[in-house]
Coordinates of C-alpha atoms in Angstrom, one line a residue:
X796 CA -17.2 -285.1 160.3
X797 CA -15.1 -282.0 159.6
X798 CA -13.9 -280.0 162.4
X799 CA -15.9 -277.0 163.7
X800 CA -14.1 -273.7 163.9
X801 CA -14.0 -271.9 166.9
X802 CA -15.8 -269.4 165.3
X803 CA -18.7 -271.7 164.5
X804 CA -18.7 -273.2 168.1
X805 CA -18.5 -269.8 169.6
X806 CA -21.7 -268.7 167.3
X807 CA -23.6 -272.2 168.8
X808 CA -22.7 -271.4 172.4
X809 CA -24.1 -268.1 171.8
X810 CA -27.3 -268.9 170.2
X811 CA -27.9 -271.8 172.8
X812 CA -27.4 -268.9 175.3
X813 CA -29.7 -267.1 173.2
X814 CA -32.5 -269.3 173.5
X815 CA -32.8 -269.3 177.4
X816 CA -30.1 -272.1 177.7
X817 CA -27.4 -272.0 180.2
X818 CA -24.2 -273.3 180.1
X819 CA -21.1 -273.3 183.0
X820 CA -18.0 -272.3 180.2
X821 CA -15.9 -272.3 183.5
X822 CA -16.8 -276.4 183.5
X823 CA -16.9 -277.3 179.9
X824 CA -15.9 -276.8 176.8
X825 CA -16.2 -277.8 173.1
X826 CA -13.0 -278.9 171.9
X827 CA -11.9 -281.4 168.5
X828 CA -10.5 -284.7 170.1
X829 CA -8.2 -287.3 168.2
X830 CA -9.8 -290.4 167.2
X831 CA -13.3 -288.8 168.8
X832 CA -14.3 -285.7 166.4
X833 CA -15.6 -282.7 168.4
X834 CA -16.6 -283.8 172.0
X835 CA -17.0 -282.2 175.2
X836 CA -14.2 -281.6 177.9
X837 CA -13.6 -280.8 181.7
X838 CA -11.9 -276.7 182.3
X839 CA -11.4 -277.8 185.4
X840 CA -11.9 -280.0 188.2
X841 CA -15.5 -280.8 189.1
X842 CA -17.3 -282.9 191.6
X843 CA -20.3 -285.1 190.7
X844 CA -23.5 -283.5 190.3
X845 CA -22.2 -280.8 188.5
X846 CA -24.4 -279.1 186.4
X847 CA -23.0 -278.0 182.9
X848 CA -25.9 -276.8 181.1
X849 CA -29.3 -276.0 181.2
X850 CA -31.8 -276.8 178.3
X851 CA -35.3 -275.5 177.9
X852 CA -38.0 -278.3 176.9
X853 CA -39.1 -276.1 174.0
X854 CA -35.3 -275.7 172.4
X855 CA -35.2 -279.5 171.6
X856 CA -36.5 -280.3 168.2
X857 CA -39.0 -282.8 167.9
X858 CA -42.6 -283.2 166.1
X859 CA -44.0 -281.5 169.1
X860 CA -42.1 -278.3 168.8
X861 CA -41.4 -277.1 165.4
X862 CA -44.3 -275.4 164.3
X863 CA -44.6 -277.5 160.4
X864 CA -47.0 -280.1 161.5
X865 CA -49.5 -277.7 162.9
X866 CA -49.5 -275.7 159.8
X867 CA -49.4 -278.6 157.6
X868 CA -52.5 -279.9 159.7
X869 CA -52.8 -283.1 162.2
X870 CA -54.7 -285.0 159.6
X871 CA -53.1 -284.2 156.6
X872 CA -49.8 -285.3 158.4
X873 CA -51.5 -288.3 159.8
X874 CA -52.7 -289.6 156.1
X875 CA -49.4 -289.3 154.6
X876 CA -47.9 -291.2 157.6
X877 CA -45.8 -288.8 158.7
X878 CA -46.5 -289.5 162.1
X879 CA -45.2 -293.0 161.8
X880 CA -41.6 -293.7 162.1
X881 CA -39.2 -290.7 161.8
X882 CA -40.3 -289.1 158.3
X883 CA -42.0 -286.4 159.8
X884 CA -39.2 -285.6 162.3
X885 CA -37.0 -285.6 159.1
X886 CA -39.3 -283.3 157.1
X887 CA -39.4 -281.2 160.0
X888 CA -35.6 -280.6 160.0
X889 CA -34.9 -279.9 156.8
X890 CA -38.2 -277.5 156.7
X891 CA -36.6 -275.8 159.8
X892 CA -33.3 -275.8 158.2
X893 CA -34.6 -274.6 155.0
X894 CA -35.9 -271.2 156.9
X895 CA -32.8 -270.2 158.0
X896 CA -32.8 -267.6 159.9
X897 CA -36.6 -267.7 160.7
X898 CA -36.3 -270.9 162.4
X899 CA -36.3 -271.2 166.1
X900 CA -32.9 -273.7 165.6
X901 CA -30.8 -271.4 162.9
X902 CA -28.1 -272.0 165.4
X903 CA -28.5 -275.3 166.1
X904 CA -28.0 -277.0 162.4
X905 CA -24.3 -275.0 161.3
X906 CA -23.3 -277.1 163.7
X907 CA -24.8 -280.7 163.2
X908 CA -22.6 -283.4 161.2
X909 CA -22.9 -283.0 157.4
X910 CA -21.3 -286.3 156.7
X911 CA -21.1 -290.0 158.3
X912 CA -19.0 -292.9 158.3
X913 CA -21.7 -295.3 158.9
X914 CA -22.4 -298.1 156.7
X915 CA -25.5 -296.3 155.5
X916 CA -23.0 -294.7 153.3
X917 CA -20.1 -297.2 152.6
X918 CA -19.6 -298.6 148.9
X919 CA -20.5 -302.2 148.1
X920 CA -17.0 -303.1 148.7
X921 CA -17.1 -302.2 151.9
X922 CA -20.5 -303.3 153.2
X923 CA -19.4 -306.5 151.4
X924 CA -16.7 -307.3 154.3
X925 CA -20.2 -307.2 156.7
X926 CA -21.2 -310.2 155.2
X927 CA -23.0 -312.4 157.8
X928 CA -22.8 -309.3 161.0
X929 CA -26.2 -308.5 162.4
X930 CA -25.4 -305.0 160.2
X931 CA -26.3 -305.8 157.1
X932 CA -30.1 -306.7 157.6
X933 CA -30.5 -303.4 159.8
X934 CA -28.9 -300.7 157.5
X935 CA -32.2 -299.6 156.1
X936 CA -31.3 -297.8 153.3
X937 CA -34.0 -299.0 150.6
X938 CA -36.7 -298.8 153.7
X939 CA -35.2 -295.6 153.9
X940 CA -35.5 -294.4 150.3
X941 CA -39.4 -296.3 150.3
X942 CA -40.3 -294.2 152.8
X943 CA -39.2 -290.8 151.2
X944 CA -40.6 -291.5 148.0
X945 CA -44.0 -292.2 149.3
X946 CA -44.8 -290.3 152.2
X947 CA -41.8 -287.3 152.4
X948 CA -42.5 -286.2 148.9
X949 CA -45.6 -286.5 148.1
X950 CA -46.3 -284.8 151.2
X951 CA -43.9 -281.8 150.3
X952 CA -45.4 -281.5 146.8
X953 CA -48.7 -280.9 148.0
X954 CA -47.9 -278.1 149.9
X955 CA -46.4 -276.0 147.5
X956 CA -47.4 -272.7 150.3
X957 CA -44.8 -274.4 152.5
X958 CA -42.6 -276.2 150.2
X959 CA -41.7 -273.8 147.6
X960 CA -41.0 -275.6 144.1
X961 CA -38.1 -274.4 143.1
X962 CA -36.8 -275.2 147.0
X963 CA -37.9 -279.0 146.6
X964 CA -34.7 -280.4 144.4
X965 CA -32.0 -279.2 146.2
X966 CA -33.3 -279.3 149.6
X967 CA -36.1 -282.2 149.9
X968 CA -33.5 -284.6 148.6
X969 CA -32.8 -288.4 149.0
X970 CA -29.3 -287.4 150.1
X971 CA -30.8 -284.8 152.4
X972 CA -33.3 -287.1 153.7
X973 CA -30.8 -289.7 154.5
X974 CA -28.3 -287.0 156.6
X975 CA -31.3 -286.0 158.3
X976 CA -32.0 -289.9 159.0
X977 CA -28.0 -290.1 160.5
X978 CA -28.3 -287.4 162.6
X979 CA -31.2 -288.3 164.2
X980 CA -29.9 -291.9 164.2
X981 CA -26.8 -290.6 166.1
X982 CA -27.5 -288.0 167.9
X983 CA -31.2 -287.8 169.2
X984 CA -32.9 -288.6 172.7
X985 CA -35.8 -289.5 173.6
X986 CA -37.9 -286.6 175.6
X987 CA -41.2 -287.3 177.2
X988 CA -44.1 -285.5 176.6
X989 CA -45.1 -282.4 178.8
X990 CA -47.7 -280.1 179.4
X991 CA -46.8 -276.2 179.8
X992 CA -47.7 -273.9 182.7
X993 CA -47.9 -276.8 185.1
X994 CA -51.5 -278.4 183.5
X995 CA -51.6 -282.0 184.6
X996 CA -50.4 -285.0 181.8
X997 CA -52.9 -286.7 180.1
X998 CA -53.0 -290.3 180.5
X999 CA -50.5 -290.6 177.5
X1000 CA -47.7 -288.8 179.1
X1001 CA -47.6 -291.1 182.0
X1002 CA -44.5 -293.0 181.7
X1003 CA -41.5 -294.0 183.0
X1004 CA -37.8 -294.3 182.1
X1005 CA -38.7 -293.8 177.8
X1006 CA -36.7 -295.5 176.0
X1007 CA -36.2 -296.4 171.9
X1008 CA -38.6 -298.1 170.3
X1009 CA -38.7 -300.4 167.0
X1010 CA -42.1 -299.4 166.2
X1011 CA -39.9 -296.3 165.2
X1012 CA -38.6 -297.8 162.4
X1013 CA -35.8 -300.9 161.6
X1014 CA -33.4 -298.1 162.7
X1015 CA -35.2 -296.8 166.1
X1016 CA -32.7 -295.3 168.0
X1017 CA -32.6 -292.0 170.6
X1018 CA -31.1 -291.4 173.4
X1019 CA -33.3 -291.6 176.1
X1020 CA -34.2 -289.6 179.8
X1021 CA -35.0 -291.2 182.5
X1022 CA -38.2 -290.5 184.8
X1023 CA -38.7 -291.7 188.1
X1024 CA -40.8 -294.7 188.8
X1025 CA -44.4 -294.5 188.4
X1026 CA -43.9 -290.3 188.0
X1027 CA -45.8 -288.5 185.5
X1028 CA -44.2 -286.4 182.8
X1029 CA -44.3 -283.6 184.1
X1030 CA -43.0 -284.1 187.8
X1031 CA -39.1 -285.5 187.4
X1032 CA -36.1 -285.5 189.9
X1033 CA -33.3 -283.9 189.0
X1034 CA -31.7 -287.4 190.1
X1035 CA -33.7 -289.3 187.5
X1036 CA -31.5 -289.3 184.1
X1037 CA -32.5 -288.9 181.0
X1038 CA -31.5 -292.3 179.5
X1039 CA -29.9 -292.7 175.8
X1040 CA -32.1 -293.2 173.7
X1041 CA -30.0 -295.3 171.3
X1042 CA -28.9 -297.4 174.6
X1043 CA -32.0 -298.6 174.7
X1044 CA -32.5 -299.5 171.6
X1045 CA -31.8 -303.0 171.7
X1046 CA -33.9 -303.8 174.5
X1047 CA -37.0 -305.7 173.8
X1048 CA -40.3 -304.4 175.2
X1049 CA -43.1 -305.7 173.0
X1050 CA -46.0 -305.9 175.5
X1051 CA -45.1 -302.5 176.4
X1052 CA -46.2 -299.8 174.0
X1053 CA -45.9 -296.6 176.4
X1054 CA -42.9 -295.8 174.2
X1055 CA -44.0 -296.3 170.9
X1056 CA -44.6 -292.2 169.9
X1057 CA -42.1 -290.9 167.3
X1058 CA -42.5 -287.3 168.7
X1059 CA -40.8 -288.4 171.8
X1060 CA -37.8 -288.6 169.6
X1061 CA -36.2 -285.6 170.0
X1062 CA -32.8 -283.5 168.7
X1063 CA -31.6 -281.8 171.7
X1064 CA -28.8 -279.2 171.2
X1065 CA -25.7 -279.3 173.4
X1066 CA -26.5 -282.5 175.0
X1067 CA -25.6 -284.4 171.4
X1068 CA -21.9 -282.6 171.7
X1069 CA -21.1 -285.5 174.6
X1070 CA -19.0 -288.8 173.2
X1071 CA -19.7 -291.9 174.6
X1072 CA -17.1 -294.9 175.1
X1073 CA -17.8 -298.4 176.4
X1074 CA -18.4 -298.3 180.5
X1075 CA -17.3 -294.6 180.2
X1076 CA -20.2 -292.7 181.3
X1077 CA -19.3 -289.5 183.6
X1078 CA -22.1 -287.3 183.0
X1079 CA -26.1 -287.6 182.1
X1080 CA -29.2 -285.7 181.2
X1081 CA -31.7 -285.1 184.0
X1082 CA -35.2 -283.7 183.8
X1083 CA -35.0 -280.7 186.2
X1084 CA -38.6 -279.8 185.7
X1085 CA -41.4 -279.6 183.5
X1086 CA -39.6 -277.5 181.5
X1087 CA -35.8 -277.5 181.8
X1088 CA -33.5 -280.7 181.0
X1089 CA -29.9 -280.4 182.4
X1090 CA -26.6 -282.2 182.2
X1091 CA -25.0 -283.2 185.1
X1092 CA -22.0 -285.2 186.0
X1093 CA -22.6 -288.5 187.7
X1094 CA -18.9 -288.4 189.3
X1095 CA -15.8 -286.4 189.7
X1096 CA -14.1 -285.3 186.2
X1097 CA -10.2 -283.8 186.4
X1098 CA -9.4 -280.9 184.3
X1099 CA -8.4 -281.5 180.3
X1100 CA -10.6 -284.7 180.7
X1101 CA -13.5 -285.9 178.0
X1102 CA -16.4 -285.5 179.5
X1103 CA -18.2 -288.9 178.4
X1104 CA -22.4 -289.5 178.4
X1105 CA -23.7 -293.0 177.5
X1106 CA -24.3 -295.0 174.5
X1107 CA -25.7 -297.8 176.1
X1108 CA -22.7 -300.1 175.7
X1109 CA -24.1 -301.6 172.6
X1110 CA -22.1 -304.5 170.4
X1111 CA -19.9 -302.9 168.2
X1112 CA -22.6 -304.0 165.2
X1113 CA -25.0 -301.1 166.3
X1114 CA -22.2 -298.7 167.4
X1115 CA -20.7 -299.1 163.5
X1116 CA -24.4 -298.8 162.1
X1117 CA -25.6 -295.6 164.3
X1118 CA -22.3 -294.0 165.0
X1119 CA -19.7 -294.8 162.5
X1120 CA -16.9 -296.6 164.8
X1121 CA -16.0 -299.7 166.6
X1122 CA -15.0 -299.6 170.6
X1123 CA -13.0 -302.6 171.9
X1124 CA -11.3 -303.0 175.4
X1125 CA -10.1 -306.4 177.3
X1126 CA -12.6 -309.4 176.8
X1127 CA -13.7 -311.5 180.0
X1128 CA -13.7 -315.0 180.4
X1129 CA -14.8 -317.6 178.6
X1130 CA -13.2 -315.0 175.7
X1131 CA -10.0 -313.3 175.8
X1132 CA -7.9 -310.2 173.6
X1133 CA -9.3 -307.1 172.5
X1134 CA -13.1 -306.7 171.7
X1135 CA -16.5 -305.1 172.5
X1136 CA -17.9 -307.3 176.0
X1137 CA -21.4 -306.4 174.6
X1138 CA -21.0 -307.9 171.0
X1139 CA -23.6 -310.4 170.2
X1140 CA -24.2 -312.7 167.6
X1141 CA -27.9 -313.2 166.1
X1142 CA -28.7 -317.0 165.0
X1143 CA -31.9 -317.0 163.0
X1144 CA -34.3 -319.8 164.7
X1145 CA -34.8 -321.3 160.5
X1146 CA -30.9 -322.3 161.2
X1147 CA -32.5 -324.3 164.3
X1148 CA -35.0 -325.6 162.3
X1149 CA -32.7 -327.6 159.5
X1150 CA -30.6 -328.6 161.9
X1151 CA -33.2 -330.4 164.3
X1152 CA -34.4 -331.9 160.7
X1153 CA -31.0 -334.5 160.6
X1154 CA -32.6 -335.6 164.2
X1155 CA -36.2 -336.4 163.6
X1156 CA -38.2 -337.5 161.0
X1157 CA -41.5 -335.1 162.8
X1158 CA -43.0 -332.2 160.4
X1159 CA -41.8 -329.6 161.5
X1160 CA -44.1 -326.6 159.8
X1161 CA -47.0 -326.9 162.5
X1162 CA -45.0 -327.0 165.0
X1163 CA -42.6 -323.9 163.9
X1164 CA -46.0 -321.7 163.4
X1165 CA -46.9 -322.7 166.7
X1166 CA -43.7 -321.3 168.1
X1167 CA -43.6 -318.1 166.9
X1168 CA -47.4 -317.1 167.9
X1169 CA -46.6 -318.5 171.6
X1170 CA -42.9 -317.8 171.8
X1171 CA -42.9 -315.3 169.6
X1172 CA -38.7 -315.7 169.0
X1173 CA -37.3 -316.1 165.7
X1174 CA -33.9 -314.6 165.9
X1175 CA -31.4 -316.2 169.0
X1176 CA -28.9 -314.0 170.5
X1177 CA -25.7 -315.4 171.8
X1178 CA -23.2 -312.8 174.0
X1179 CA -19.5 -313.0 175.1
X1180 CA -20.8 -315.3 177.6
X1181 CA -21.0 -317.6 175.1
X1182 CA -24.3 -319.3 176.3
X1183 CA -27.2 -320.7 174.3
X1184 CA -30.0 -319.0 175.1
X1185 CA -32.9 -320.8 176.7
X1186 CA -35.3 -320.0 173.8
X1187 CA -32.9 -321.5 171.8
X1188 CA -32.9 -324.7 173.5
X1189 CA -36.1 -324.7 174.2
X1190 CA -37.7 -324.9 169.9
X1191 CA -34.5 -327.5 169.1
X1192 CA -36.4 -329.6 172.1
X1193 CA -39.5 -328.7 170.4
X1194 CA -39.2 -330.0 167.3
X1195 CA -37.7 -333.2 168.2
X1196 CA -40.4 -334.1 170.7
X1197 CA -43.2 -337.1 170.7
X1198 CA -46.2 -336.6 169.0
X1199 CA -48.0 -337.1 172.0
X1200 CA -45.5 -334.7 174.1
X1201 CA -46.0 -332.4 171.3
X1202 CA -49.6 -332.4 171.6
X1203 CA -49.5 -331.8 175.0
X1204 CA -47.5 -329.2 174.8
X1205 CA -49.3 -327.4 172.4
X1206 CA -52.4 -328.0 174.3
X1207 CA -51.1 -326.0 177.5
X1208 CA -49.8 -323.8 175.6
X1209 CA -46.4 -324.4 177.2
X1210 CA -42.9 -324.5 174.9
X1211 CA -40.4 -327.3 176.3
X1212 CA -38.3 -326.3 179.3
X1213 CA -34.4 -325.7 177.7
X1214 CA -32.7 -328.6 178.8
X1215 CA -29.5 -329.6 177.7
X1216 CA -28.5 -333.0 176.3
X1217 CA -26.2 -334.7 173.7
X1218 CA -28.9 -334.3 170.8
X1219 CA -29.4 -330.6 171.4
X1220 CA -25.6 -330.0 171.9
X1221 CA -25.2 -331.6 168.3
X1222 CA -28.0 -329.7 166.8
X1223 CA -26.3 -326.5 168.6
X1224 CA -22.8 -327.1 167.4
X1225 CA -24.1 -328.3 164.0
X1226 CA -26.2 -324.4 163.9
X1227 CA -22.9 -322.5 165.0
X1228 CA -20.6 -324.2 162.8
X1229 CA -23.5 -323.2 159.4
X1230 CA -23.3 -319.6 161.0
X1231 CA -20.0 -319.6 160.6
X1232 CA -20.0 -320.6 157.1
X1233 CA -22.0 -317.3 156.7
X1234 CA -19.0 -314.8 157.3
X1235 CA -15.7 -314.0 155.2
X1236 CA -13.3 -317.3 155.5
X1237 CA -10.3 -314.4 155.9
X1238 CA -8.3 -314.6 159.4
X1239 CA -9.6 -311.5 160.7
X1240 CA -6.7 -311.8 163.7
X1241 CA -3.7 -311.3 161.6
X1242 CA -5.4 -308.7 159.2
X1243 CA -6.5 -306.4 162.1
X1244 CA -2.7 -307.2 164.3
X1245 CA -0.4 -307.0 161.3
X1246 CA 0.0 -303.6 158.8
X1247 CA -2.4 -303.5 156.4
X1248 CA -2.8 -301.2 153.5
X1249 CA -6.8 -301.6 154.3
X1250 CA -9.0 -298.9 154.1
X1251 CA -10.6 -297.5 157.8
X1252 CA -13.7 -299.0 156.6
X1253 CA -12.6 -302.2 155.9
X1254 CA -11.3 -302.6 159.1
X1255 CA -14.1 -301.7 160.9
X1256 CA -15.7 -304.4 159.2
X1257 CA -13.4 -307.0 160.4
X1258 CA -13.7 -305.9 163.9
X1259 CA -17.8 -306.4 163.7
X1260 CA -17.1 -309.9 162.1
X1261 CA -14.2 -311.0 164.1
X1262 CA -16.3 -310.1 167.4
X1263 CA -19.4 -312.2 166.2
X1264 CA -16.8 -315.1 164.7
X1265 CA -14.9 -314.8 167.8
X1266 CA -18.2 -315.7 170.0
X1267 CA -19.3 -318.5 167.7
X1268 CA -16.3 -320.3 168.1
X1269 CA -16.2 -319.7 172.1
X1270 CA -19.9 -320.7 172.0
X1271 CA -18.7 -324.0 170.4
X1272 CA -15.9 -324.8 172.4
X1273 CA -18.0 -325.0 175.2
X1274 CA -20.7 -327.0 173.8
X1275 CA -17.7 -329.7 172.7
X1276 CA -16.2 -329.5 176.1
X1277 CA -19.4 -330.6 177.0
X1278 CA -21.1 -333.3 174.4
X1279 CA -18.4 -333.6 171.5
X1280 CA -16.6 -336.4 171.6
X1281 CA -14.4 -335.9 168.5
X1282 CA -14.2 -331.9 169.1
X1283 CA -11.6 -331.2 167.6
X1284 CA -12.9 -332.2 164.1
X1285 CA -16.4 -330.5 164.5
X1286 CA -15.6 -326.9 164.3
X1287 CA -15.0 -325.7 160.6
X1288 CA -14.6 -322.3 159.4
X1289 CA -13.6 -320.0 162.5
X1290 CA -10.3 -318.5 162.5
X1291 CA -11.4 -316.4 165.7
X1292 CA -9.6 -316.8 169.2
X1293 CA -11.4 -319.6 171.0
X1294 CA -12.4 -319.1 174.6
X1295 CA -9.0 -319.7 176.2
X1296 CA -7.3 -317.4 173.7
X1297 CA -5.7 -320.7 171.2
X1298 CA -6.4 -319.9 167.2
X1299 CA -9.7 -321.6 166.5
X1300 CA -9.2 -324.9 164.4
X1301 CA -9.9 -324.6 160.7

């Protein structure tokens, strides 16, 4: 995004102070950093447990605080599902915005991004070079574009008291509604619901540590804030952080539905200033009370340094989708060289399924159906470790079992425990080696080492899909180490390093 002047951060800090916020500007201050955008930075020296700022509960912007949904009325809102995913919090922004002055956050949006570099809005060119990442499926832009044209404005034109006409094409646009979708994608947090004036939570409220949610949408992400254990809502420890919300977003929690409520998902002024970087985390939000969040620093920060909250350390497929940038430091063993530690690739269980198919002559449709109502998994993730997972192992066993075993097993409704032999380490290296196939053939290495006249894009692209080749390739090393006899003839396609750094064979 374009720089801020100092002017237009000056006139943010004052509003925020404005609004009953309070910030140290002996501790911190907004400043434009090199490679980061605008971020947040230490004056001075502090000690951990330093609180920066203050935020009142009822300066974040949410469904619960801006006043549109109770004029538009609960169950008109509820029957053009805005109250499902983040639509509502969308048309909520832009009507705020769209009052200028009149709205309780007039300060709050001069400041806000007002373009991305996700791939939300990348060319087909460049999206093209995602080819095979866990990106593509997850950009969202025609869910997106679905949802606007069939709840946002329909819901807008049927309020022409609060929607003016002549207002509706230039600010209740498509292009409008997808900035509103980044910024919330980037920058929001999840803030539990509370009760003013100290009136106990209903039973709703009563959670812990909130976190993102995919019932949000494809896209759910928010920073979170943590509550203590087993705490209400309302009664928080200054010591209990408000988690990222978009840190959690990749966590999967679907017998738990506490955290399924869009309103939770909050903007929250100030705190969205804070970068992140991978294992970089030097300051958090805390819930002071039932009405005041603050940030505090978690350790000691030296003067001129960034001040850095938490992304989550998410694989660099999610950081490009939400944020719009790639992180990479030094790679653990079994990989090696520059990358993200928390990059994952995503095997879909169908690639399972044909493989298992050169093993057995079994039919395998009942016996798929069965494993996704008990198990439930249909996408395998694979990490830097470079480990199957145990679901993994455990339909390829599946499928190639007995009739009677399989009847057994369906019977106790028990899948197959994941143990390793030679047949499943074929049908593994046979489904990596068809993943493969699914990415750009083009040695990733040398592009990304050597100059290049390739756009910033472009090479964020490569970084994703070197990261995800790079794993693959370390995943099948291991597995030939293991059960591969003629390894060195198995592996096709991968021109990532393998684990102990040597060019993958070709």
């Amino acid at each position: 995004m374009a720089a801020q002047s100092q002017a237009e951060i000056d006139a943010f800090v004052a509003w925020f102070q404005a609004q009953g916020a309070t910030v140290d500007t002996t501790a911190m201050g907004l400043a434009d950093i090199p490679g980061y955008g605008r971020g947040v930075v230490a004056l001075r020296d502090l000690p951990a447990e330093h609180t920066l700022f203050t935020i009142p509960r009822d300066l974040v912007l949410s469904m619960r605080t801006s006043a549109l949904p109770g004029k538009f009325g609960q169950a008109e809102w509820k029957k053009f599902g805005l109250c499902e995913g983040w639509t509502g919090l969308i048309l909520c922004m832009l009507w705020e915005e769209a009052r200028g002055a009149s709205s309780k956050w007039h300060g709050f949006f001069p400041i806000l991004p007002t373009a991305f570099d996700t791939p939300m809005f990348w060319d087909e060119n460049d999206r093209a070079e995602l080819k095979g990442t866990a990106v593509v499926d997850k950009i969202g832009k025609e869910d997106a574009e679905k949802d606007f044209a069939t709840k946002l404005l329909p819901a807008v034109e049927s309020r022409p008291d609060l929607f003016p006409p002549d207002s509706i094409p230039h600010v209740y646009t498509v292009e409008k509604y997808h900035l509103m979708g980044s910024r919330i994608l980037s920058r929001s947090f999840h803030v539990l619901r509370w009760k003013p004036d100290g009136e106990e939570p209903d039973e709703e409220a009563e959670v812990d540590e909130a976190e993102a949610s995919s019932a949000l949408n494809t896209d759910g992400n928010a920073m979170d804030v943590d509550a203590p254990t087993d705490a209400p809502a309302v009664e928080f420890d200054a010591q209990e952080p408000v988690e990222d919300a978009a840190a959690e977003d990749d966590e999967d929690d679907d017998d738990d539905d506490r955290y399924e409520d869009p309103a939770d998902v909050a903007m929250v002024p100030m705190a969205d200033m804070l970068n992140g970087r991978f294992a970089t985390e030097t300051a958090r939000l805390y819930y002071d009370d039932e009405h005041v969040l603050k940030m505090m620093t978690t350790q000691a920060i030296t003067a001129g340094e960034q001040i850095w909250n938490t992304y989550g350390d998410p694989p660099n497929s999610d950081l490009l989708r939400r944020y719009g940038f790639v992180d990479v430091t030094e790679l653990e063993p079994p990989l090696s060289g520059a990358g993200n530690p928390a990059d994952i690739v995503e095997v879909p269980a169908n690639f399972v399924v044909e493989a298992a198919a050169k093993h057995t002559k079994n039919k395998t449709q009942e016996r798929v159906d069965w494993w996704l109502e008990e198990a439930d998994d249909d996408v395998f993730v694979i990490g830097t470790d470079c480990e199957l997972p145990p679901e993994f192992v455990s339909l390829a066993r599946l499928l190639l079992q007995s009739k009677a075993d399989w009847e057994k097993a369906k019977s106790k409704g028990k899948v197959p425990k994941p143990v390793m032999d030679a047949t499943i380490g074929a049908i593994a290296m046979d489904v990596l080696q068809n993943r493969l196939k699914e990415y750009s053939t083009s040695d990733d290495e040398q592009l990304l080492s050597g100059p290049s006249q390739s756009s910033l894009n472009h090479k964020m692209a490569v970084t994703v899909r070197l990261g995800e080749k790079r794993i693959l390739a370390g995943a099948l090393q291991v597995l030939q180490s293991r059960y591969g006899k003629d390894a060195g003839k198995r592996k096709r396609g991968a021109d990532s390093t393998s684990a102990r750094g040597k060019k993958a064979r070709r």
